[in-house]
mmCIF file of C-alpha atoms in Angstrom:
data_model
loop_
_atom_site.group_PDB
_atom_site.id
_atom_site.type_symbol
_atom_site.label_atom_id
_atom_site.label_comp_id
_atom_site.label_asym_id
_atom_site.label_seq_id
_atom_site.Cartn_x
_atom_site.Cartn_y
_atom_site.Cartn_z
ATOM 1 C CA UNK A 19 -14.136 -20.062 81.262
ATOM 2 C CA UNK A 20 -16.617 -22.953 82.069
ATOM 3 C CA UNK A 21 -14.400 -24.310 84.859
ATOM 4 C CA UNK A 22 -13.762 -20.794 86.055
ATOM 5 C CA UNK A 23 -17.404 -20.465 86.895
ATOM 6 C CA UNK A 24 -17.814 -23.884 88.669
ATOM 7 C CA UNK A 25 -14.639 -23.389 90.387
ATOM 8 C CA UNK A 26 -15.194 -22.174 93.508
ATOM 9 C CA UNK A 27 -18.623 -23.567 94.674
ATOM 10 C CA UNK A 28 -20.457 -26.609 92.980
ATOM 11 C CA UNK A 29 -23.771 -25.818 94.261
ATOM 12 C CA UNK A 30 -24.371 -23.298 91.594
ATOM 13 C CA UNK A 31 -27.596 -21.502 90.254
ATOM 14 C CA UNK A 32 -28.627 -21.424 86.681
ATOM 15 C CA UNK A 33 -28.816 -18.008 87.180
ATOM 16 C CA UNK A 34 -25.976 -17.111 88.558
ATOM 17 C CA UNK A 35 -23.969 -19.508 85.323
ATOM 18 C CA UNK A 36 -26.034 -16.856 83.182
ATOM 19 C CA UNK A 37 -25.072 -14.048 84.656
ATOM 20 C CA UNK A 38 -21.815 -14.989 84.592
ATOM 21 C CA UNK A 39 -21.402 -16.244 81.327
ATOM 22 C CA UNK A 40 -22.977 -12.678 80.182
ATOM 23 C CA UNK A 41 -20.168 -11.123 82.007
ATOM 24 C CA UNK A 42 -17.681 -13.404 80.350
ATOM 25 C CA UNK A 43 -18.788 -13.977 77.551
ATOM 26 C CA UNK A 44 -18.972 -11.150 74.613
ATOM 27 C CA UNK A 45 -22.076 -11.831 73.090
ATOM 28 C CA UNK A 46 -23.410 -14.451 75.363
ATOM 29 C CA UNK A 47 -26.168 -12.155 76.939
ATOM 30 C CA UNK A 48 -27.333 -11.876 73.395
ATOM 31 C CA UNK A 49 -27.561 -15.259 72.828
ATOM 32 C CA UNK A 50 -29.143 -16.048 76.089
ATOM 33 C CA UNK A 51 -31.732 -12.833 75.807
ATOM 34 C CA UNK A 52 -32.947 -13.923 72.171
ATOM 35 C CA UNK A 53 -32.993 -17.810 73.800
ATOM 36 C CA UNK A 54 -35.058 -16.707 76.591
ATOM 37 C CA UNK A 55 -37.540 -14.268 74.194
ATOM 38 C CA UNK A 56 -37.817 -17.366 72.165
ATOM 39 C CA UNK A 57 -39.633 -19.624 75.392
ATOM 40 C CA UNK A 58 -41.716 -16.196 75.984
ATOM 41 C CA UNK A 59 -43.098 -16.206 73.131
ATOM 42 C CA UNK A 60 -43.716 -19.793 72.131
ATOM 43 C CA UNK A 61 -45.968 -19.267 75.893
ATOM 44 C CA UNK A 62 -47.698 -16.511 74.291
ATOM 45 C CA UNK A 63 -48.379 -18.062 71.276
ATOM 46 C CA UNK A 64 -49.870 -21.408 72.533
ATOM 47 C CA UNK A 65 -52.359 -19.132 74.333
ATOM 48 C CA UNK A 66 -53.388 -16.721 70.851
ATOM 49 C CA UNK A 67 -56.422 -18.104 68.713
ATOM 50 C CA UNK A 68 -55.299 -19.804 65.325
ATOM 51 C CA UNK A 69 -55.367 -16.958 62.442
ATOM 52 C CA UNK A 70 -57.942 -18.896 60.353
ATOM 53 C CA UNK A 71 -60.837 -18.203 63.294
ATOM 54 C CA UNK A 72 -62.943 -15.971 63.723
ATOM 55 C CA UNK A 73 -61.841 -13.821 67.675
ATOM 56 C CA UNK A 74 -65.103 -12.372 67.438
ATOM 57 C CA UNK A 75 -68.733 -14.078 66.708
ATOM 58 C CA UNK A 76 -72.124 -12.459 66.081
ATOM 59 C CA UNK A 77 -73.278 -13.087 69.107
ATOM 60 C CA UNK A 78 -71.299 -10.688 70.323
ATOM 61 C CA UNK A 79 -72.581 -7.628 68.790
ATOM 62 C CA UNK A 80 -74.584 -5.288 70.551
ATOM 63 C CA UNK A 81 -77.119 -6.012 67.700
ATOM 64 C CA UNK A 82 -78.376 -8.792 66.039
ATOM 65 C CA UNK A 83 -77.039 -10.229 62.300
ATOM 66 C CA UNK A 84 -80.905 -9.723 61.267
ATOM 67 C CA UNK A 85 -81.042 -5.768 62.782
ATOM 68 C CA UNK A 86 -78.021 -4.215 60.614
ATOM 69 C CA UNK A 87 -78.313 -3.123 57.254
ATOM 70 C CA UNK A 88 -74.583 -1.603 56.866
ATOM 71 C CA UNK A 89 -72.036 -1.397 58.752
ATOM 72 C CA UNK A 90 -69.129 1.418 58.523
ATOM 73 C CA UNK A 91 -65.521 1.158 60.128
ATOM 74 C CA UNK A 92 -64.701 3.928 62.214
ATOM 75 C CA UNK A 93 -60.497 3.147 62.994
ATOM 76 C CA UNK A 94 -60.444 0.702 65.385
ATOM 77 C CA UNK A 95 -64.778 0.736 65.933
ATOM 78 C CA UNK A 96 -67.529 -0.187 63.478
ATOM 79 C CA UNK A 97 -70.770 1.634 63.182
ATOM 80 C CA UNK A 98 -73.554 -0.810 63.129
ATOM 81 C CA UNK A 99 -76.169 0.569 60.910
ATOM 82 C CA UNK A 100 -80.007 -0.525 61.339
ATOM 83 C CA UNK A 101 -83.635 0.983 61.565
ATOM 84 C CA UNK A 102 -82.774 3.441 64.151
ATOM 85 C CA UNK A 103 -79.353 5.651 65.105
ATOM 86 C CA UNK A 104 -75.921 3.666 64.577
ATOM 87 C CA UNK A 105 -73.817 1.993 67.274
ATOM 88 C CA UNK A 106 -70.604 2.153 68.203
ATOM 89 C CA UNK A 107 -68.709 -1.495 68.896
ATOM 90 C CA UNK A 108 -65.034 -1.590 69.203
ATOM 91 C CA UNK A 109 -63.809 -4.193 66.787
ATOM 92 C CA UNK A 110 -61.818 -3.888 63.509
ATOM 93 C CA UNK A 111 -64.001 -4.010 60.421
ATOM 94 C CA UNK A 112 -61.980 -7.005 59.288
ATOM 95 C CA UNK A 113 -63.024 -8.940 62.375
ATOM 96 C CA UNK A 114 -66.753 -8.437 61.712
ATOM 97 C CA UNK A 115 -66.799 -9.260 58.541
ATOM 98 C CA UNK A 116 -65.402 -12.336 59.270
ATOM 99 C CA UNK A 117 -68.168 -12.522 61.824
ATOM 100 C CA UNK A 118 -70.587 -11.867 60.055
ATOM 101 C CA UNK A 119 -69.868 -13.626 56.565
ATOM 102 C CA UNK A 120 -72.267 -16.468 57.134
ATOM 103 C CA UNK A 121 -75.446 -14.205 58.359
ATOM 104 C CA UNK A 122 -74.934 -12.430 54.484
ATOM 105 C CA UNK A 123 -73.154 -9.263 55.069
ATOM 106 C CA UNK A 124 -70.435 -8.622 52.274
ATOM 107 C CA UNK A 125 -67.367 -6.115 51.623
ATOM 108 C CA UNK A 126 -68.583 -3.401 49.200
ATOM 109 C CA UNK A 127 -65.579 -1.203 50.530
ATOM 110 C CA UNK A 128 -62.720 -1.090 52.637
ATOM 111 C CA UNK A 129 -64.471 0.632 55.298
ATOM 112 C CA UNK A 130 -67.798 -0.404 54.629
ATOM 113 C CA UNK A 131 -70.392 -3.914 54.766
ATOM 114 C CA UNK A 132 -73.308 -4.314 53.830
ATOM 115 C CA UNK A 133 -76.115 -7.152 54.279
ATOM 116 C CA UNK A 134 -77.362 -8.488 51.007
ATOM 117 C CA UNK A 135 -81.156 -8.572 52.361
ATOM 118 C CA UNK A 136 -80.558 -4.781 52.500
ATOM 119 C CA UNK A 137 -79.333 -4.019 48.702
ATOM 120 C CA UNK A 138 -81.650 -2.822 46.323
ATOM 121 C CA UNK A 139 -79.426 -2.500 43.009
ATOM 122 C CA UNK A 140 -76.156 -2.852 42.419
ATOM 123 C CA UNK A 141 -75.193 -0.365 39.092
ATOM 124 C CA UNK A 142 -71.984 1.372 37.799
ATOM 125 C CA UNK A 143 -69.685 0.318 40.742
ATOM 126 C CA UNK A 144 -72.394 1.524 42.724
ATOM 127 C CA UNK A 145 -74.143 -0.424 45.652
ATOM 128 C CA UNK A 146 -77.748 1.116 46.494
ATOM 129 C CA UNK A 147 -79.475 0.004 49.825
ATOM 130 C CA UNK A 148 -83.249 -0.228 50.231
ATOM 131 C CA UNK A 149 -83.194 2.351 52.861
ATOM 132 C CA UNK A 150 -81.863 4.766 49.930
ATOM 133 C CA UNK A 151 -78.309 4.559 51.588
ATOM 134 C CA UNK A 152 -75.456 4.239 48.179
ATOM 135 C CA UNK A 153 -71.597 3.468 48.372
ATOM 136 C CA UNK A 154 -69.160 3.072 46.098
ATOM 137 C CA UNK A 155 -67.842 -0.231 45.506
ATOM 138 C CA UNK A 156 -63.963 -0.837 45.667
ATOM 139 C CA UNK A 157 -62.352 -2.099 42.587
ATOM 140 C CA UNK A 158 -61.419 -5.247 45.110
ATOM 141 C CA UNK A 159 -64.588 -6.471 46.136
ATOM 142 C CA UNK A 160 -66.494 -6.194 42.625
ATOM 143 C CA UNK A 161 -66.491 -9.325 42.600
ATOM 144 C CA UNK A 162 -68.111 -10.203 45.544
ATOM 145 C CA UNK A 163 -71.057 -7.617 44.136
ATOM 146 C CA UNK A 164 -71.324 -9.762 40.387
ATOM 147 C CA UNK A 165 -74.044 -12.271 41.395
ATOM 148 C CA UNK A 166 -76.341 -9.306 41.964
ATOM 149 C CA UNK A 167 -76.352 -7.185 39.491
#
């Protein structure tokens, strides 16, 4: 088969030995498809952030670490929860608390953070916020929660 393809012109394209050893070949275009997906993606991934930081930083909320009191997720947005009306930011819940971790916000829920400046009591798996705001507290992140009550 190899000589077949060489046999009439040895001036030959890589693609064209590709294309014909797809046609030729059973299975070939397989192997060649899942080699070529393979370079694709080791591009793409050379280019993605590592998984253990942060793609989003406080700085780039539309408020301040020191203006939110709570924060609520909202599907693929998070309500940011201060002094006045909430705002919307697009951005997973998951990547703001990562983001916000070192300014003192912690998980009380799965779809909800809180800053620890802003909790008044912390009682029977309930979290209560100076502002008079309470939320339940997930059996997950109690522990997260022990050091203040």
């Amino acid at each position: 088969i190899i000589d077949s393809l060489f046999s009439h012109d040895l001036s030959v394209s890589t693609g064209t030995v590709l294309f014909e050893m797809t046609r030729r070949v059973p299975g070939a275009g397989l192997v060649v498809g899942l080699l070529a997906l393979s370079e694709i993606t080791k591009h793409f991934a050379l280019a993605e952030a590592p998984a253990n930081s942060p793609l989003l930083d406080s700085e780039d909320l539309p408020l301040l670490a020191s203006q939110i009191n709570w924060i609520s997720a909202a599907g693929n947005y998070v309500e940011l929860h201060g002094v006045e009306k909430p705002v919307l930011h697009r951005a997973p819940i998951s990547m703001v608390e990562r983001a916000l971790a070192d300014h003192g916000f912690v998980r009380v829920h799965r779809s909800v953070l809180v800053s620890r400046r802003a909790i008044a009591s912390v009682a029977k798996g309930l979290v209560t916020l100076k502002c008079g705001r309470t939320f339940k507290i997930g059996n997950r992140y109690r522990s997260a929660l022990d050091q203040i009550g």
